[in-house]
Coordinates of C-alpha atoms and ligand atoms in Angstrom, one line a residue:
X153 CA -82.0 -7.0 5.1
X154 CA -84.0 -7.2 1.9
X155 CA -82.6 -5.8 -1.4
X156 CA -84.1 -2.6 -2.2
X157 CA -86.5 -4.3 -4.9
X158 CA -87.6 -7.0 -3.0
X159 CA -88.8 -4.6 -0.2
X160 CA -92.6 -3.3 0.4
X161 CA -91.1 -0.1 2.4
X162 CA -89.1 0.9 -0.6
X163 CA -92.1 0.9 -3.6
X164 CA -94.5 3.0 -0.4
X165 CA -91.7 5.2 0.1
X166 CA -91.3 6.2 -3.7
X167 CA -94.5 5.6 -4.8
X168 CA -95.6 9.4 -5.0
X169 CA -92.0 9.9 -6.8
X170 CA -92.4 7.1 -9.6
X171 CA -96.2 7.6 -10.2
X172 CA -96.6 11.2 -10.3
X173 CA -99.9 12.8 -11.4
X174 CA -97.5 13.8 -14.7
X175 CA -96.5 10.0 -15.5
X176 CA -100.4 8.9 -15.0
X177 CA -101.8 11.2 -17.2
X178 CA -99.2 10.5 -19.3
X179 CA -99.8 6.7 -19.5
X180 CA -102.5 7.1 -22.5
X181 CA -100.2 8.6 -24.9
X182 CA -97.5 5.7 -24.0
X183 CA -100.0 3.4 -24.5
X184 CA -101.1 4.6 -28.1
X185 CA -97.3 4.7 -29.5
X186 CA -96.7 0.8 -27.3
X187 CA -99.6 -0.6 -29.4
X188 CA -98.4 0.5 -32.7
X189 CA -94.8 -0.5 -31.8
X190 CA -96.5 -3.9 -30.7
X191 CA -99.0 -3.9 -33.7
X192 CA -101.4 -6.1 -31.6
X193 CA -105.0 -7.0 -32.8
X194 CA -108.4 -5.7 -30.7
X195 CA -108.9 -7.6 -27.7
X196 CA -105.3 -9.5 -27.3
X197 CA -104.0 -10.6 -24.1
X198 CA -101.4 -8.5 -23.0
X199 CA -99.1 -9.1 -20.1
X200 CA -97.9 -6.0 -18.4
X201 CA -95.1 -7.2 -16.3
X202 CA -93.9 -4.9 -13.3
X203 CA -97.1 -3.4 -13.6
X204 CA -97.2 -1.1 -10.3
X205 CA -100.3 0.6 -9.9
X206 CA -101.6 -0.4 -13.1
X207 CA -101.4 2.9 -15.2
X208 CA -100.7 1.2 -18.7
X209 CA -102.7 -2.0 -18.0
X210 CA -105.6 -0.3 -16.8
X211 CA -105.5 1.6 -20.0
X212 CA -105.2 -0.8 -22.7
X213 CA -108.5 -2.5 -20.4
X214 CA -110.5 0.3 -21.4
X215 CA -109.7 0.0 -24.7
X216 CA -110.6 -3.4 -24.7
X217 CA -107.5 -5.8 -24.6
X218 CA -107.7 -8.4 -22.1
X219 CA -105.1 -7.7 -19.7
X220 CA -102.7 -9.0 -16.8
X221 CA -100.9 -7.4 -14.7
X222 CA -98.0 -9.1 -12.7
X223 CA -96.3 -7.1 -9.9
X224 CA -94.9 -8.3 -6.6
X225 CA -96.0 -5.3 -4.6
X226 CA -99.2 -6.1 -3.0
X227 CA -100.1 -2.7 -2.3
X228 CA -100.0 -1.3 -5.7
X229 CA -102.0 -3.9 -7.0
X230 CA -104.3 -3.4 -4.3
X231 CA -104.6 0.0 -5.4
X232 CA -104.9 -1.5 -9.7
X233 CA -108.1 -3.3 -8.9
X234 CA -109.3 -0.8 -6.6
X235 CA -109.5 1.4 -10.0
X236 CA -110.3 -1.2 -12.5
X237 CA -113.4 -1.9 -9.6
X238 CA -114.3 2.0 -9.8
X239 CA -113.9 2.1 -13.6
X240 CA -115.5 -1.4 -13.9
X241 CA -113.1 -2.8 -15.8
X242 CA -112.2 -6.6 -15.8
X243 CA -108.0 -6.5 -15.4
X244 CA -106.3 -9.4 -13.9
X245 CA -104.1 -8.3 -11.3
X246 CA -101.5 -11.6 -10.4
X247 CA -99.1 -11.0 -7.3
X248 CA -96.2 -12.5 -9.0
X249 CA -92.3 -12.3 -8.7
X250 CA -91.0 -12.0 -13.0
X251 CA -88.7 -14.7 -11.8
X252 CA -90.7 -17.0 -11.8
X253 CA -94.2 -15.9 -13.3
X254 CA -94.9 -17.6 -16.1
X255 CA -97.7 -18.8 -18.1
X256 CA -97.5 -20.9 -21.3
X257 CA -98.7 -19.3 -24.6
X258 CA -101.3 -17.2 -23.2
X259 CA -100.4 -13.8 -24.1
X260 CA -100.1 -11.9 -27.7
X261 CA -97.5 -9.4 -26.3
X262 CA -95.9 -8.6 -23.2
X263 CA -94.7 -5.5 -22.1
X264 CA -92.7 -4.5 -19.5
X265 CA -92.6 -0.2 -18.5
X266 CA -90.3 2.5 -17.0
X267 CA -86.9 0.3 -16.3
X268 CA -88.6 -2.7 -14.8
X269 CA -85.8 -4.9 -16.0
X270 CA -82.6 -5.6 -14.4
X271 CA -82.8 -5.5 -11.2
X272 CA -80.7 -9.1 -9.8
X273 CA -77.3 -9.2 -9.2
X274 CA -77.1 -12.4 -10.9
X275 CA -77.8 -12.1 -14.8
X276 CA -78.9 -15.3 -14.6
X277 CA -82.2 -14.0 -13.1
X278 CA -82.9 -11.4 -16.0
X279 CA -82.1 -14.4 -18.4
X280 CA -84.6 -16.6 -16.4
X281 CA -87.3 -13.4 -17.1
X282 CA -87.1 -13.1 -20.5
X283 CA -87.2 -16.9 -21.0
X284 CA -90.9 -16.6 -18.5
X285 CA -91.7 -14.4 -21.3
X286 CA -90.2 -16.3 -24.3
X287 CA -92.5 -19.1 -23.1
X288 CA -95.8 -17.3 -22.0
X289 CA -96.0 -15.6 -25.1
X290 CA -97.9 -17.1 -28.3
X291 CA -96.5 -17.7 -31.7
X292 CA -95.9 -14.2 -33.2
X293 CA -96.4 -12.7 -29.7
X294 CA -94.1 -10.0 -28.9
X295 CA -92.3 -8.3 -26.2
X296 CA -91.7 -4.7 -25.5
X297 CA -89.0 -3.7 -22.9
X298 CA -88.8 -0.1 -22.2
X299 CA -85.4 1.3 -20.2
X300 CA -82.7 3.7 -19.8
X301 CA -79.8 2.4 -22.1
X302 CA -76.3 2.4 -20.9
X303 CA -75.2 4.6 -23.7
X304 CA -77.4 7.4 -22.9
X305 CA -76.5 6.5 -18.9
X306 CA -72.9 7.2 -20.8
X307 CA -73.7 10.6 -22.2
X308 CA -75.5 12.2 -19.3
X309 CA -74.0 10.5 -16.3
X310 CA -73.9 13.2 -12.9
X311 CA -72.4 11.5 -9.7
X312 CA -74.9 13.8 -7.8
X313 CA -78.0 15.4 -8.2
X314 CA -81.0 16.8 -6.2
X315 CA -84.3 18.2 -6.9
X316 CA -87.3 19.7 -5.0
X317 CA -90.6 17.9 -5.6
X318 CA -93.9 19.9 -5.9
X319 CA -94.9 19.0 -2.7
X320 CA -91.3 20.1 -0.9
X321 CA -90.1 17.0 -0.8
X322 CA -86.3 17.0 -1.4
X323 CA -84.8 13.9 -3.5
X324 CA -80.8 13.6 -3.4
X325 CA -79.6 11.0 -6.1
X326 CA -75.7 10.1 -5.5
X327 CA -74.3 7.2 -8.0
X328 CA -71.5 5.0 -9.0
X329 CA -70.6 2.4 -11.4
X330 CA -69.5 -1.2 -10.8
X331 CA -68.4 -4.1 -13.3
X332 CA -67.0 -2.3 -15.8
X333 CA -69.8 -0.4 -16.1
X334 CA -72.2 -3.4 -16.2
X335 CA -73.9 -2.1 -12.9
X336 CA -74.9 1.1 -11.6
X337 CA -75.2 2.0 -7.2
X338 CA -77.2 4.5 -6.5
X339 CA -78.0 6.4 -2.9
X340 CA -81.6 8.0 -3.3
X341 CA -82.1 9.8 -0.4
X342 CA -85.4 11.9 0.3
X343 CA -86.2 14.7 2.9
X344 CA -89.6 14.7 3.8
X345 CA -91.4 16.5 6.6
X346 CA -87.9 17.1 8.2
X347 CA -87.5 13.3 8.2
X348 CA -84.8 11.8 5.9
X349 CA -84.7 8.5 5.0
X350 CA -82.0 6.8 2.4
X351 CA -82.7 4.0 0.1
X352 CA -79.5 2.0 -1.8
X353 CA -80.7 1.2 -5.3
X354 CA -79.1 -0.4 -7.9
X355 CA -79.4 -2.5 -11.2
X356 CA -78.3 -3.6 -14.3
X357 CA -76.8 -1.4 -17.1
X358 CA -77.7 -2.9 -20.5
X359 CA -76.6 -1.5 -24.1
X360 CA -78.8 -2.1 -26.8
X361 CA -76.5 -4.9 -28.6
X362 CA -76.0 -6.9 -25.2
X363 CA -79.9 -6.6 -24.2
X364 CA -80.8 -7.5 -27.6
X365 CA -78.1 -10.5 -27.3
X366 CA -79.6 -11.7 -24.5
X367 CA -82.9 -11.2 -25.9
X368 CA -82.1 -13.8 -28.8
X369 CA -80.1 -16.1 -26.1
X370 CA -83.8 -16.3 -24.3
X371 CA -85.2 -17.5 -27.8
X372 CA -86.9 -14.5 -29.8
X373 CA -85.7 -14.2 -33.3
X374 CA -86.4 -10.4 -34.7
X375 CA -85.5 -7.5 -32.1
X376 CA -86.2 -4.1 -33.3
X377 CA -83.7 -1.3 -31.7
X378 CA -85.6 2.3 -30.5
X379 CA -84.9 5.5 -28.6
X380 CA -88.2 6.6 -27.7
X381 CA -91.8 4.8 -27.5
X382 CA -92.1 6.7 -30.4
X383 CA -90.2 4.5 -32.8
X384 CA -87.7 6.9 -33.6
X385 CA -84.0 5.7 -33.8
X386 CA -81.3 5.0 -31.1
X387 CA -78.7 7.2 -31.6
X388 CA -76.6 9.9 -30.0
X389 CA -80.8 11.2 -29.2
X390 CA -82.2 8.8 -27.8
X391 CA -83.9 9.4 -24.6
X392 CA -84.7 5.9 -24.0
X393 CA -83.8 2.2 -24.9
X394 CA -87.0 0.1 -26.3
X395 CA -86.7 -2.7 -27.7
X396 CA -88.9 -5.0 -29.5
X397 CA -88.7 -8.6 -29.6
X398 CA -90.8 -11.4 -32.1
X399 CA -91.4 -15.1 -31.0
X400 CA -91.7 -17.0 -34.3
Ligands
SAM522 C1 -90.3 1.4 -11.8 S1 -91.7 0.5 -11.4 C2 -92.5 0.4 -12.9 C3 -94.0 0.2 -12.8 C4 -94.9 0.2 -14.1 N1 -94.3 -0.7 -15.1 C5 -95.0 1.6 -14.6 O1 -94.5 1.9 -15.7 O2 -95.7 2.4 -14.0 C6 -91.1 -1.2 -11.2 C7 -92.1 -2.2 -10.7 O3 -91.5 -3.5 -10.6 C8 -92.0 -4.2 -9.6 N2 -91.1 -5.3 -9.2 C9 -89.9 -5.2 -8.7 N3 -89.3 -6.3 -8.5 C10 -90.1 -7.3 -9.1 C11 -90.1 -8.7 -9.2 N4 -89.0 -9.4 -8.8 N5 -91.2 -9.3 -9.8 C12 -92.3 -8.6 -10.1 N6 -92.3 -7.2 -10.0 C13 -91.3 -6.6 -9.5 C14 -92.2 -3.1 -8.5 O4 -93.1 -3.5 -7.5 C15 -92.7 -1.9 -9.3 O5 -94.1 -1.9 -9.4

């Protein structure tokens, strides 16, 4: 059996969970406080790696960078260009696996969206990724990595929790650490139309010192530290774990 990130049935199932019409017509506003985190110039290449559907890379294409987006699920790219074609906008749209994607100095900044990071059992792998990036970034290029830190996994962790979606579907979430805390196992089960269906999903739990150690172990020099797209700090607030890293 595949693992849970490797498999098409898993990103159909939760696609209308993970891009919901609120995290679309969110995507702008992310993308206005990722460009002045990133401080790119107009028209850069940018790399958005784990793109899904497209929702930050189509939107830096309309505002004029020249963009790629990387994903290994056929079917959301499929459904990137298909909006990109509509919109006619020119986006690049590369079915890749962030293992081994990787493309020498031809991007200004790189980012990577909504815990896209972590997902192999072996660190190894997630090493291998940022050192793809590392090398397909320019000279002053930058990365941006945007996640759930460990601490703030710390702080509000539930063992179970459900919800009701607006369209009645019904989304049980059971989970459990591993590796001294260095993994976290979850069950996601949905209920949809009577039918359930239960997915085991699980990756790695990073703090902001070790992903910024491994970071610098992959090569970039300067990482900045934040808990929110917005730049604000990482502390005992922080909703989520950003981090920005500087090729010299
Ligand atoms: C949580 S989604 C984030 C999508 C997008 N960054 C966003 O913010 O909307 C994670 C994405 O990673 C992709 N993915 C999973 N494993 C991958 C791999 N090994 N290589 C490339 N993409 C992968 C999935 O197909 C999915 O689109």
């Amino acid at each position: 059996m595949k693992t849970w990130h490797d498999d098409d049935s898993f990103w159909k199932a939760w696609a209308p969970l993970l891009f919901t019409r609120a995290r679309l017509e969110n995507a702008p506003a992310e993308v206005d406080r990722i460009l002045a985190l990133l401080k790119v110039n107009p028209g850069a290449a940018i790399l958005d790696l784990c793109c899904g559907p497209g929702r930050h890379a189509l939107e830096m294409a309309r505002r004029g960078y020249r963009v790629t987006g990387v994903d290994r699920t056929r079917a959301y790219l499929a459904a990137a260009r298909r909006q990109a074609a509509k919109e006619k906008l020119d986006v690049e749209f590369v079915p890749a696996d962030m293992r081994r994607f990787r493309r020498t100095r031809a991007f200004d900044a790189v980012i990577n969206m909504f815990t896209a990071f972590g997902y192999f059992r072996k660190q190894a792998d997630d090493l291998r990724v940022l050192k793809n990036v590392y090398a397909s970034l320019r000279p002053g290029g930058a990365l941006l990595i945007d996640l759930m830190g460990k601490e703030r996994i710390a702080k509000m962790f539930n063992p179970r929790t459900w919800h009701r979606e607006p369209d009645g579907t019904i989304v049980l979430e059971e989970r459990w650490l591993e590796d001294g805390f260095g993994w976290i196992e979850n069950r996601w089960t949905i209920i949809r139309k009577g039918r359930m269906r239960t997915y085991p999903v699980g990756h790695r739990l990073y703090s902001a010192v070790e992903l910024r150690a491994l970071l610098k172990q992959a090569g970039f020099t300067r990482v900045k530290v934040f808990g929110d797209l917005d730049g604000s700090a990482y502390d005992q607030n922080a909703t989520r774990l950003v981090l920005v890293a500087w090729k010299k």
